[in-house]
Coordinates of C-alpha atoms in Angstrom, one line a residue:
Chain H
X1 CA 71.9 -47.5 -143.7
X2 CA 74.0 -47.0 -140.8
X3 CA 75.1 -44.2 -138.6
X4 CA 71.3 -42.4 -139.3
X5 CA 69.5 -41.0 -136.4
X6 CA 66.3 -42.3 -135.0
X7 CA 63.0 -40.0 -134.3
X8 CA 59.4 -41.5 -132.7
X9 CA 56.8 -40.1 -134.6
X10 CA 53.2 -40.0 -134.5
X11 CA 51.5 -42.2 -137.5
X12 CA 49.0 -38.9 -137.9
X13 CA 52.0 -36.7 -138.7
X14 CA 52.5 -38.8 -142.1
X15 CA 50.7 -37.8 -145.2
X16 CA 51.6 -38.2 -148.3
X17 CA 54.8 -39.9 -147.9
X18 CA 55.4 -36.3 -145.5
X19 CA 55.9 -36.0 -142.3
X20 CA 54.5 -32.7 -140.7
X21 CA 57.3 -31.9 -138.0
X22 CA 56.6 -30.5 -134.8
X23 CA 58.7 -27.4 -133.6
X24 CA 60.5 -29.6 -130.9
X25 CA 60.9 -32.1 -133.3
X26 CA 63.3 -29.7 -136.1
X27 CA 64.2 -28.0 -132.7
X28 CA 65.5 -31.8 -132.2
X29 CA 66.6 -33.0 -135.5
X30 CA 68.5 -29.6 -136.3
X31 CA 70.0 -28.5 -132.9
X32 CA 70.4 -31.5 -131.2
X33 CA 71.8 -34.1 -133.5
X34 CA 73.1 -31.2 -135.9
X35 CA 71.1 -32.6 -138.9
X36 CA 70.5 -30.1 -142.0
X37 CA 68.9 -30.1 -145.2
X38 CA 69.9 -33.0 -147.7
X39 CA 70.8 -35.0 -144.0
X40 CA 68.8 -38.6 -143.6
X41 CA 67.5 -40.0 -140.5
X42 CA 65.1 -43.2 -139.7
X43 CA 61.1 -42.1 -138.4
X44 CA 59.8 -44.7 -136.3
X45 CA 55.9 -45.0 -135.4
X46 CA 56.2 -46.7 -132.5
X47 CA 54.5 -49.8 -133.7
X48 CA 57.1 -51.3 -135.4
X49 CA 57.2 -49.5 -138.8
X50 CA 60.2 -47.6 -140.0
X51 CA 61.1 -45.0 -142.8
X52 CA 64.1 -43.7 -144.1
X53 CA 63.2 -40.0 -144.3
X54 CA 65.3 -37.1 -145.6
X55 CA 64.8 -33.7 -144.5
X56 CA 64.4 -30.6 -146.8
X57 CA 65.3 -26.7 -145.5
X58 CA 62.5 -24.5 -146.2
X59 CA 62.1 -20.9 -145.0
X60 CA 59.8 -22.1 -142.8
X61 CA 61.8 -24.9 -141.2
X62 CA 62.7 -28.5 -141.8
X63 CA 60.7 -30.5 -144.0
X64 CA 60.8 -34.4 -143.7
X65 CA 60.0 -36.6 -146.9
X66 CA 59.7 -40.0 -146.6
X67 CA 62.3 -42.0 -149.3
X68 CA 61.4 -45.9 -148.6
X69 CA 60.0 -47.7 -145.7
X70 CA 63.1 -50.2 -144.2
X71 CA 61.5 -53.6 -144.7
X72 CA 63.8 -55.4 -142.3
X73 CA 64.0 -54.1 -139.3
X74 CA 66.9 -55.2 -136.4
X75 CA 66.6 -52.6 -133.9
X76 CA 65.0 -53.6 -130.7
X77 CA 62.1 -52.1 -129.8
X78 CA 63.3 -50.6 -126.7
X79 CA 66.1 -47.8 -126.0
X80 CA 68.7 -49.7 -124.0
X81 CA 71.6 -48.3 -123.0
X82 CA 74.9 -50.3 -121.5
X83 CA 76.2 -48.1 -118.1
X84 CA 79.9 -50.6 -118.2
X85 CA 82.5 -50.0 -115.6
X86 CA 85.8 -50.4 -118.0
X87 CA 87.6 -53.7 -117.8
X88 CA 91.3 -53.5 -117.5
X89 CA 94.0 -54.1 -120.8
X90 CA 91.4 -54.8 -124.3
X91 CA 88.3 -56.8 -122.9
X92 CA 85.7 -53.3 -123.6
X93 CA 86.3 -54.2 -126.9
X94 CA 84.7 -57.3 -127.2
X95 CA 82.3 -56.2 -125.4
X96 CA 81.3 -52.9 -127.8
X97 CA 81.5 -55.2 -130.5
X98 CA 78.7 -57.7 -129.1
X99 CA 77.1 -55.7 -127.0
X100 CA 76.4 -53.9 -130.4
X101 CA 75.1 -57.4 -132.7
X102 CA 72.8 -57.3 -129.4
X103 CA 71.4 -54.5 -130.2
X104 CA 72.7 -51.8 -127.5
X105 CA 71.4 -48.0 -128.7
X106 CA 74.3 -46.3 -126.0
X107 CA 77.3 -47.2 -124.2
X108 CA 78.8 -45.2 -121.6
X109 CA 82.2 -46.3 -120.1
X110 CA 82.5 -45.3 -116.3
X111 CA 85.3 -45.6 -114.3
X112 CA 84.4 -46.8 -110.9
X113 CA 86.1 -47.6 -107.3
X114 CA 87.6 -50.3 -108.4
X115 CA 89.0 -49.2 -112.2
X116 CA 90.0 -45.8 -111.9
X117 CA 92.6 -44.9 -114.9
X118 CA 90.3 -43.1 -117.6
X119 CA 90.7 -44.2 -120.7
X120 CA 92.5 -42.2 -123.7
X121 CA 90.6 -40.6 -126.8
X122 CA 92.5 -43.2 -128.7
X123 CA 90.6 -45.8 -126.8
X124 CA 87.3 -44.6 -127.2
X125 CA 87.6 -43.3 -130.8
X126 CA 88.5 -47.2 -131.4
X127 CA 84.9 -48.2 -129.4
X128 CA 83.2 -45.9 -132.4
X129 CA 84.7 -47.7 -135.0
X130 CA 84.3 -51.0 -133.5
X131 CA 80.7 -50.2 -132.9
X132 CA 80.2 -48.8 -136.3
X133 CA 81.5 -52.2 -137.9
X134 CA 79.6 -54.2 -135.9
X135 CA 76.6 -52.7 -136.2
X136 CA 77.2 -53.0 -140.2
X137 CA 78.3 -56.7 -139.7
X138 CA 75.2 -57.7 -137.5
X139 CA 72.6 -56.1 -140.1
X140 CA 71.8 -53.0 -138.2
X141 CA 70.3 -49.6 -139.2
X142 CA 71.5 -47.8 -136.4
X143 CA 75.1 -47.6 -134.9
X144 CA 75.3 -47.6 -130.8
X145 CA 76.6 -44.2 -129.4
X146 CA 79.6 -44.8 -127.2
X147 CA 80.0 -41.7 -125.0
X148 CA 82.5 -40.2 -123.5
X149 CA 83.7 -42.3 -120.1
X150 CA 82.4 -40.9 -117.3
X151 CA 82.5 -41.9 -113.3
X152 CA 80.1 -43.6 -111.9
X153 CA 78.8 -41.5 -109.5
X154 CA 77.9 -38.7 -112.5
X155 CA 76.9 -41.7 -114.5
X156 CA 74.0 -42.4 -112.2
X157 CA 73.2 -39.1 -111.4
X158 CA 72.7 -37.7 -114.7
X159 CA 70.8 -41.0 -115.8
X160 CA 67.8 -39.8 -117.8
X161 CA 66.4 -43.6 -118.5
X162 CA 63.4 -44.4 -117.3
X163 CA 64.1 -48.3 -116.0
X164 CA 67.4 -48.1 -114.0
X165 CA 69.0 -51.6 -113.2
X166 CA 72.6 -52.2 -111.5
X167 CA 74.1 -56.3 -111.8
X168 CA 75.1 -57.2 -108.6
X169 CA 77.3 -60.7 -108.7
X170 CA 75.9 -61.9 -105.2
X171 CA 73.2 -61.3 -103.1
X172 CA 69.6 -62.1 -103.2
X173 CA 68.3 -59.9 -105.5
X174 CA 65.4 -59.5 -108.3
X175 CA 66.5 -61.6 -111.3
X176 CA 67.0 -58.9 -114.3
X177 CA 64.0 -61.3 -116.7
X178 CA 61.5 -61.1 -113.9
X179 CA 62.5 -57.0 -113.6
X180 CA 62.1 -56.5 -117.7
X181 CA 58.7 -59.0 -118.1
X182 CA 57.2 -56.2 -115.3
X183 CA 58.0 -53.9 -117.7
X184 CA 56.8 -55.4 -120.6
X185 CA 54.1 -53.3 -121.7
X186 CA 52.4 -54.2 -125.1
X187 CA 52.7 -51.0 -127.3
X188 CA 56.3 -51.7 -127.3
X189 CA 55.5 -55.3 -128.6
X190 CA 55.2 -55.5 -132.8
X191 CA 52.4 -55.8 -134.4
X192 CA 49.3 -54.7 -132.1
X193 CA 47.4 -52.3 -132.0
X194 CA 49.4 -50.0 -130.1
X195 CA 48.5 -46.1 -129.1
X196 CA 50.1 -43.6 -131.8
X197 CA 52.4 -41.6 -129.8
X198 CA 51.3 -37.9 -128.5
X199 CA 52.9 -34.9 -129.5
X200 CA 56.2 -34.2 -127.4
X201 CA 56.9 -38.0 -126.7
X202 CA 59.8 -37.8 -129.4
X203 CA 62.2 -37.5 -126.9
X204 CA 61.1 -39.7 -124.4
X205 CA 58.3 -42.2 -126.5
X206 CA 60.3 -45.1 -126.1
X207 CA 60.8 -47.3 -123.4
X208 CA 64.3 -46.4 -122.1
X209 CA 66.4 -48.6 -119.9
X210 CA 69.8 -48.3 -119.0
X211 CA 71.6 -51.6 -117.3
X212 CA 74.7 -50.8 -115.0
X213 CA 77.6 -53.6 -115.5
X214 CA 80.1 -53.7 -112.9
X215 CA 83.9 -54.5 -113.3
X216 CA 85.8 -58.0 -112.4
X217 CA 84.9 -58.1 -108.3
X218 CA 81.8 -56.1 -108.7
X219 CA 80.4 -52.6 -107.6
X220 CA 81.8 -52.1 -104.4
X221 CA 78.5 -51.7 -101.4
X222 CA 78.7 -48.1 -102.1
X223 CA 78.3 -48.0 -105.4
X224 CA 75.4 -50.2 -105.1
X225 CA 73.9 -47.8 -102.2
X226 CA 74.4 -44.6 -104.1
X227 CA 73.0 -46.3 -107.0
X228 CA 69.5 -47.0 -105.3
X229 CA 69.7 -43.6 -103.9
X230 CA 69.4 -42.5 -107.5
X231 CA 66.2 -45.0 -108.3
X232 CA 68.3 -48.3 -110.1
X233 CA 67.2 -51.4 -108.8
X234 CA 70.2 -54.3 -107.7
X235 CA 69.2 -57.2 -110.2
X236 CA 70.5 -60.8 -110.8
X237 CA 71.8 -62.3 -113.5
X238 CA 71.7 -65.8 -111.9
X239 CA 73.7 -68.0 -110.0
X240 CA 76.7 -68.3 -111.1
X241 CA 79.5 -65.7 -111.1
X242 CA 79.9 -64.0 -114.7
X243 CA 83.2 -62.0 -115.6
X244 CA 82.8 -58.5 -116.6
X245 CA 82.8 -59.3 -120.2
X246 CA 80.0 -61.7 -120.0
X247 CA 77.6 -60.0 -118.0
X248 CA 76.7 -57.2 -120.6
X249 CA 75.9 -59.8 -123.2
X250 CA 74.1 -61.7 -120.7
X251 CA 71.7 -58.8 -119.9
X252 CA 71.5 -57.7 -123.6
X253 CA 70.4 -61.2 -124.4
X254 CA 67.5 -61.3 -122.0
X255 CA 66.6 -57.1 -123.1
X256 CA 66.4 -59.5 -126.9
X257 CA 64.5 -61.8 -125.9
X258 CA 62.1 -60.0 -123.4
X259 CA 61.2 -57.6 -126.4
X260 CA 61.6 -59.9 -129.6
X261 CA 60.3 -62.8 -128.6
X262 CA 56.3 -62.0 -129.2
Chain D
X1 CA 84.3 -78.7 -105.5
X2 CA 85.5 -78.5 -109.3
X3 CA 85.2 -81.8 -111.3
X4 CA 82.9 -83.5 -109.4
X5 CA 80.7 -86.1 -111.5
X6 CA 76.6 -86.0 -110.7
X7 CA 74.3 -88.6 -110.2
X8 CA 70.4 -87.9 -109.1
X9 CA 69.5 -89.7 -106.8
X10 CA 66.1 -90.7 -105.1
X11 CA 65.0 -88.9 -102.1
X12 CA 63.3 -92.5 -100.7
X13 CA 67.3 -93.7 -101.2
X14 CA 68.8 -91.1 -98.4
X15 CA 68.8 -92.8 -95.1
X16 CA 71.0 -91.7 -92.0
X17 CA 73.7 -90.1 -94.2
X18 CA 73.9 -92.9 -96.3
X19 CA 72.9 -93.1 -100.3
X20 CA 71.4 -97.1 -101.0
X21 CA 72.6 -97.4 -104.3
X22 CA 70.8 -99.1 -107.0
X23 CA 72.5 -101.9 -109.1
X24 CA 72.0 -98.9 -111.9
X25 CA 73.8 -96.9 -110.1
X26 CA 76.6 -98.6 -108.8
X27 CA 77.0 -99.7 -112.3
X28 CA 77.1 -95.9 -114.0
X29 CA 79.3 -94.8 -111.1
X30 CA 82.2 -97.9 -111.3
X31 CA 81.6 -98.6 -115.1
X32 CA 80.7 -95.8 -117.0
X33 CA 82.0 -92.8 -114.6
X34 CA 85.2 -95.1 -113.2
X35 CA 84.5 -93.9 -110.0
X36 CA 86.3 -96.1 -106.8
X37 CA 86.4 -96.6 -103.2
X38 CA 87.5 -93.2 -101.8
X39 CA 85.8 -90.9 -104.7
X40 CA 83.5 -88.6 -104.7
X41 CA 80.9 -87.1 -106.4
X42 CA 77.8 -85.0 -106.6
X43 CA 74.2 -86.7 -105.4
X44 CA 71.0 -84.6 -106.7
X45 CA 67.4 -85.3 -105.6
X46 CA 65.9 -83.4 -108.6
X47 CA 64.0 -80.9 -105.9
X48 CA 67.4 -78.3 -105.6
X49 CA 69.5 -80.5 -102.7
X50 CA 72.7 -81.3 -103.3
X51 CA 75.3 -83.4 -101.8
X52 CA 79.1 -83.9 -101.5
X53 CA 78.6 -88.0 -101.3
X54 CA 82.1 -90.2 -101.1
X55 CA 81.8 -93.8 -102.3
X56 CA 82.9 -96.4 -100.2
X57 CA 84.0 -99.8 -101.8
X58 CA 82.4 -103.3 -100.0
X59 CA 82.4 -106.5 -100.7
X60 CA 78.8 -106.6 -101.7
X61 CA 79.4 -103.3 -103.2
X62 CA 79.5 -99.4 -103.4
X63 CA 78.4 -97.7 -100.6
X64 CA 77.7 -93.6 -100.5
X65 CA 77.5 -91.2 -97.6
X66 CA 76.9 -87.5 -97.6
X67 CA 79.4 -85.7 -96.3
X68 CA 77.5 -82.3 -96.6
X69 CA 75.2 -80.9 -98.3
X70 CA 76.3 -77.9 -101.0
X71 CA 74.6 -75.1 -99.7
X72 CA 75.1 -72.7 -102.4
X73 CA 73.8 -74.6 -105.7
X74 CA 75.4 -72.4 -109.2
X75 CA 74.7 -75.7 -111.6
X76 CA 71.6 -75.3 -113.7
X77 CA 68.7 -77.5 -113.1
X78 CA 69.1 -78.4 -116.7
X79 CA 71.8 -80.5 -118.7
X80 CA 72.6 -78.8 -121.6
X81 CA 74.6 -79.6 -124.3
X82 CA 76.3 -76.7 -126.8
X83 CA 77.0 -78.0 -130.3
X84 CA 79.4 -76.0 -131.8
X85 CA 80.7 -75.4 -135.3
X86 CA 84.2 -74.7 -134.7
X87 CA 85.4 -71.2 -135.9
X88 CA 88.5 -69.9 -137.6
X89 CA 91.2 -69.0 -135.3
X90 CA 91.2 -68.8 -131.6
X91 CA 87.8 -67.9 -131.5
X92 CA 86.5 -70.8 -130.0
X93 CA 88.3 -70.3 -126.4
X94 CA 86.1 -67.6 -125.5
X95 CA 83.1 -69.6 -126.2
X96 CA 84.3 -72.7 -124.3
X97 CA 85.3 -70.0 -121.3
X98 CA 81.8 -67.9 -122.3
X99 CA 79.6 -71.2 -121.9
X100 CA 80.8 -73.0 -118.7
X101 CA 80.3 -69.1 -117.2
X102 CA 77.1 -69.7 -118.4
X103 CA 76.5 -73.1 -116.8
X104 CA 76.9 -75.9 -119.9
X105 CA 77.0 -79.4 -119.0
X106 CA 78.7 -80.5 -121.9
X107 CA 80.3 -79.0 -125.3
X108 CA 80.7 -80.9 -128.5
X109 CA 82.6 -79.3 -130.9
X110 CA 81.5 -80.4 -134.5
X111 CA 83.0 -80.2 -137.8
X112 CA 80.3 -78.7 -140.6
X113 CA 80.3 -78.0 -144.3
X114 CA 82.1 -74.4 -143.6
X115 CA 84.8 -75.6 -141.3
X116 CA 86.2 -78.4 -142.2
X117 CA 89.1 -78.5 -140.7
X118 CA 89.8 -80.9 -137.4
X119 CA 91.6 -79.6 -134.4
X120 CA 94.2 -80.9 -132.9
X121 CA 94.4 -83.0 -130.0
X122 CA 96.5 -80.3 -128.0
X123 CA 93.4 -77.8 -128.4
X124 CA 90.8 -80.1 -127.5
X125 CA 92.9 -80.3 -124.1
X126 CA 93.8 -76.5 -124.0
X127 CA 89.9 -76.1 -124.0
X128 CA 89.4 -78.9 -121.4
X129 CA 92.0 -76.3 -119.2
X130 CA 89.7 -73.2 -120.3
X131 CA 86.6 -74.9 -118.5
X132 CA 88.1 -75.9 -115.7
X133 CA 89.8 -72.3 -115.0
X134 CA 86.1 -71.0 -115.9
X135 CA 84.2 -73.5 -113.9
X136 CA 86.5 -72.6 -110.4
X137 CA 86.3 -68.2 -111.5
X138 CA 82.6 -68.8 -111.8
X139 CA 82.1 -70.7 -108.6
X140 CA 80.4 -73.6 -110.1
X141 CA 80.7 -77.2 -108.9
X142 CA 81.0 -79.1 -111.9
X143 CA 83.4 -78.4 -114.9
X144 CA 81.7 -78.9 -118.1
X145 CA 82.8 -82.3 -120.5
X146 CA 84.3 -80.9 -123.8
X147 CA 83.5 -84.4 -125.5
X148 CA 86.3 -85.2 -128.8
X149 CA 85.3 -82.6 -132.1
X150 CA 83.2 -85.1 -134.5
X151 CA 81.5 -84.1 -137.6
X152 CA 77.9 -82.4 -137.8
X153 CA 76.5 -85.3 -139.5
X154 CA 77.5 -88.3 -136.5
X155 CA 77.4 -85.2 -133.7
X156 CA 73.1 -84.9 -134.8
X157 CA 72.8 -88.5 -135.4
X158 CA 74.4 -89.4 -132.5
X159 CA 72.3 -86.7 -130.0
X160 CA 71.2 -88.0 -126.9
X161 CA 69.2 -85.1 -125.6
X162 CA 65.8 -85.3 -125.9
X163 CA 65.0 -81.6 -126.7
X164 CA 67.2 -80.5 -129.6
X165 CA 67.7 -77.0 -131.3
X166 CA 69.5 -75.9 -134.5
X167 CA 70.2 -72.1 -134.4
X168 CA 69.5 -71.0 -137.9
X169 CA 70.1 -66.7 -138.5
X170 CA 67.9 -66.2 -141.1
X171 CA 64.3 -67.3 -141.8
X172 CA 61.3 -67.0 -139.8
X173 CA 61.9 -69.4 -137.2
X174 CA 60.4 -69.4 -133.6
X175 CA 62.2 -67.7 -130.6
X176 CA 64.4 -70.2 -128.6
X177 CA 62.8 -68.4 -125.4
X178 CA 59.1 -69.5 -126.6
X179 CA 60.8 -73.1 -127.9
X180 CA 62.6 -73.5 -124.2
X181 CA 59.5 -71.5 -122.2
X182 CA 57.0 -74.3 -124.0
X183 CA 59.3 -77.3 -122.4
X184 CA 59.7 -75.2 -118.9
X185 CA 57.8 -78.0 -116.6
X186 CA 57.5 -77.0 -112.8
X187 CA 59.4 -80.3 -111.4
X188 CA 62.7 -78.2 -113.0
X189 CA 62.3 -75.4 -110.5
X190 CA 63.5 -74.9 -107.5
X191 CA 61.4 -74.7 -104.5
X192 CA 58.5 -76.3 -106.1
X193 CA 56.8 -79.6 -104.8
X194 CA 58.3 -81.7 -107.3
X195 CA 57.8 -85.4 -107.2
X196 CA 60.7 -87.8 -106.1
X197 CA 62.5 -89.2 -109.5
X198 CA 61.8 -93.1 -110.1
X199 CA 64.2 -95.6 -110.1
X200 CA 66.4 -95.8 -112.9
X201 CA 65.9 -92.3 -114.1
X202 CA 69.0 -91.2 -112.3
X203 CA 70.7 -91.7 -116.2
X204 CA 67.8 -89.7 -117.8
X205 CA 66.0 -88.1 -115.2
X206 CA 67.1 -84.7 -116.5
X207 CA 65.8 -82.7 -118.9
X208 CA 68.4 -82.8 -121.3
X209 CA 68.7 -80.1 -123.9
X210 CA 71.2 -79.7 -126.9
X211 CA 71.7 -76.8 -128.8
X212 CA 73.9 -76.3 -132.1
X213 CA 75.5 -73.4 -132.9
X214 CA 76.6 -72.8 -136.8
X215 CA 79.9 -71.2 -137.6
X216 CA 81.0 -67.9 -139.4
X217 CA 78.2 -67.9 -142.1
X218 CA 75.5 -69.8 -140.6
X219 CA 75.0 -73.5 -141.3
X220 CA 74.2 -74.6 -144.8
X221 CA 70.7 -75.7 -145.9
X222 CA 71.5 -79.0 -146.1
X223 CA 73.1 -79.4 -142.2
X224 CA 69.8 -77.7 -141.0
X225 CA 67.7 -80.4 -143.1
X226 CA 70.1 -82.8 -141.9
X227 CA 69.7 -81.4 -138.2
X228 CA 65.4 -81.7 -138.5
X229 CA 65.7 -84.8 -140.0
X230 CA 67.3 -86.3 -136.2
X231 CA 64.9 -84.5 -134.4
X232 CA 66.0 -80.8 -133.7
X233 CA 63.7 -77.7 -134.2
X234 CA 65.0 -74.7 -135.9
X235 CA 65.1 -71.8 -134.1
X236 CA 66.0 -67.9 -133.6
X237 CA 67.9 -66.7 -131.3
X238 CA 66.3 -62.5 -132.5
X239 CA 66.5 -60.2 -135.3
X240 CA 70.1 -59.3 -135.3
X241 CA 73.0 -61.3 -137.5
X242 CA 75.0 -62.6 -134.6
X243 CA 78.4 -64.2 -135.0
X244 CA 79.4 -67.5 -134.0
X245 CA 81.5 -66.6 -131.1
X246 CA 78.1 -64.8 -129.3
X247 CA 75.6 -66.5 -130.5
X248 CA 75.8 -69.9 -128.0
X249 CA 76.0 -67.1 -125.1
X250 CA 73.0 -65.6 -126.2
X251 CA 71.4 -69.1 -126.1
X252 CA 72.8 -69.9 -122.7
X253 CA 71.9 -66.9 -121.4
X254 CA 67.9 -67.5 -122.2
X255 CA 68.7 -71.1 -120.8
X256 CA 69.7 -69.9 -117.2
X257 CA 66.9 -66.9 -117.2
X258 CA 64.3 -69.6 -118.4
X259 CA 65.3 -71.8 -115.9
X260 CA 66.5 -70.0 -113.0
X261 CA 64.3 -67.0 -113.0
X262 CA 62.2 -68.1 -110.2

């Protein structure tokens, strides 16, 4: 089940074990993540049910049948994504690998004022594959995208989450739980009754986040600044100081539990 | 400020400077924490002060003053204690390193039915060196006991915490979060009006919390009967299949948010 691409759906789209794709939707699926006829990918109705659907070319466009609804499902209900200034010598490993059992849907390395070297393709062609086995290890239908490492400053500016956070070691700032609870709205919560999804939200439907982690000694006060300028908020992630490879797991757990726990 | 020992103390006990012990007291500090004249150690009122307090030897007993108060306070307002399975391998030095980030009060590693195996005397001291380093990186003023590995069986009988947790993967347990949110009373938060602690609480005036971590496969049916049996609740820690090196920092994680958010 892994490696398949997710779409949001709207339950009135589905009939017949069908689903009725819009134009931006095959515009989506077939240009976008380069799927083609015969290609699987996982339809989501934005209240917690999920389908394995395959898609069929037709003269007419893509066609989506439905194969099996997935029973279990481990993906949060929320679109995180992990902005982590790189670590020096192997510590991004560890934390691909459980940022990924915690449910992270993207990664995106950034170099930053205080780690610079960018890393090889060697480097992040070994994030995929850690990714990809721990994703299969902790259960989950989807494997995390790991982009290509960018700097910060273009990380931030081409952000296209909604919610925009940046961990700041010290300072007196907005713990991350009380940020996420305000977000916490309940059609992202499983099982009520939740509004179908209107036409067009494929791309944007879900709840997006994206959580900045800086490296060991932090984002430096201009980082931070330029940040803001770009509409994150400077969170907390408590009292005491975390290391750069703790602090993404620490976010990820609260993103778990703010989501999952209902 | 590293490997100070606490005591809470009574705010009716401060008086010009000066701590007036009780018996109790003087007892758990000379007997059971072989503290002397000359030592020092960490005085909390149970209302967010803290103190640097040095003992002072008389005939009719120990004396405390404060020597300052700790203005910047990184210890949780909870005691927890991490039981965990020991892993394969090296594994478990990133935990010990992971936890005390995290704030733990105490870790007790714990033989199960899937690891058997003991470690050696020179590990149980390399980890007592891993919290130390981790307790002075993450600013915190206590270093976390790692008590002697015992077996699952005398580690669960043996608890002393009054709220006790088993982590458990599978199954349809509740959330830690709502398990820890339901025990979340206001006295444990800072900056509330929280009355003084009585007299002779300052062994148990805590709230004391353990949590057991399986290994690499989970625990078996019978530990987790075992486990419920002396008191603990089963619990999730979220949807995904974790491994046992993450898992206790997820935990830890939802105890410093729970407890420190506000």
């Amino acid at each position: 089940m892994a490696q398949l691409q997710r779409l949001a759906v709207n339950p009135a789209q589905i009939c017949d074990r069908k689903i009725d794709l819009t134009r931006e939707q095959q515009h989506y699926l077939n240009r976008v993540l380069r799927l083609q006829g015969g290609d699987r990918f996982i339809a989501m109705d934005g209240r917690g049910h999920w389908w394995l659907a395959v898609l069929e070319a037709h003269e007419t466009g893509l066609i989506a049948s439905i194969t099996e609804e997935i029973a279990v499902n481990r993906e949060l209900p929320v679109e995180v994504t992990l902005m982590a200034a790189l670590p020096k010598g192997n510590g991004f490993d560890e934390v691909v690998r459980q940022a990924t059992e915690l449910g992270v849907g993207s990664i995106v390395p950034v170099t930053s004022d205080r780690t610079l070297l960018k890393p090889s393709d060697q480097k992040v062609e070994r994030w995929r594959r850690i990714a990809a086995e721990a994703a299969e290890q902790s259960e989950r239908q989807i494997v995390p995208t790991i982009l290509e490492p960018v700097s910060f400053d273009v990380a931030v500016k081409d952000c296209g989450q909604k919610y925009r956070f940046i961990c700041v070691a010290r300072g007196d700032n907005r713990h991350l739980w009380d940020c996420l609870a305000a977000l916490d709205p309940p059609q992202f919560r499983a099982g009520t009754g939740a509004p179908p999804l209107q036409r067009g939200e494929q791309d944007g439907g879900e709840l997006s986040i994206v959580i900045a982690i800086g490296p060991e000694g932090g984002w430096t006060e201009g980082e931070v600044k330029r940040a803001i300028e770009f509409g994150f908020e400077a969170v907390s992630l408590g009292s005491r100081i975390l290391r750069a490879v703790t602090a993404p797991i620490v976010a990820l757990s609260l993103v778990g539990a703010i989501f999952e726990k209902c």
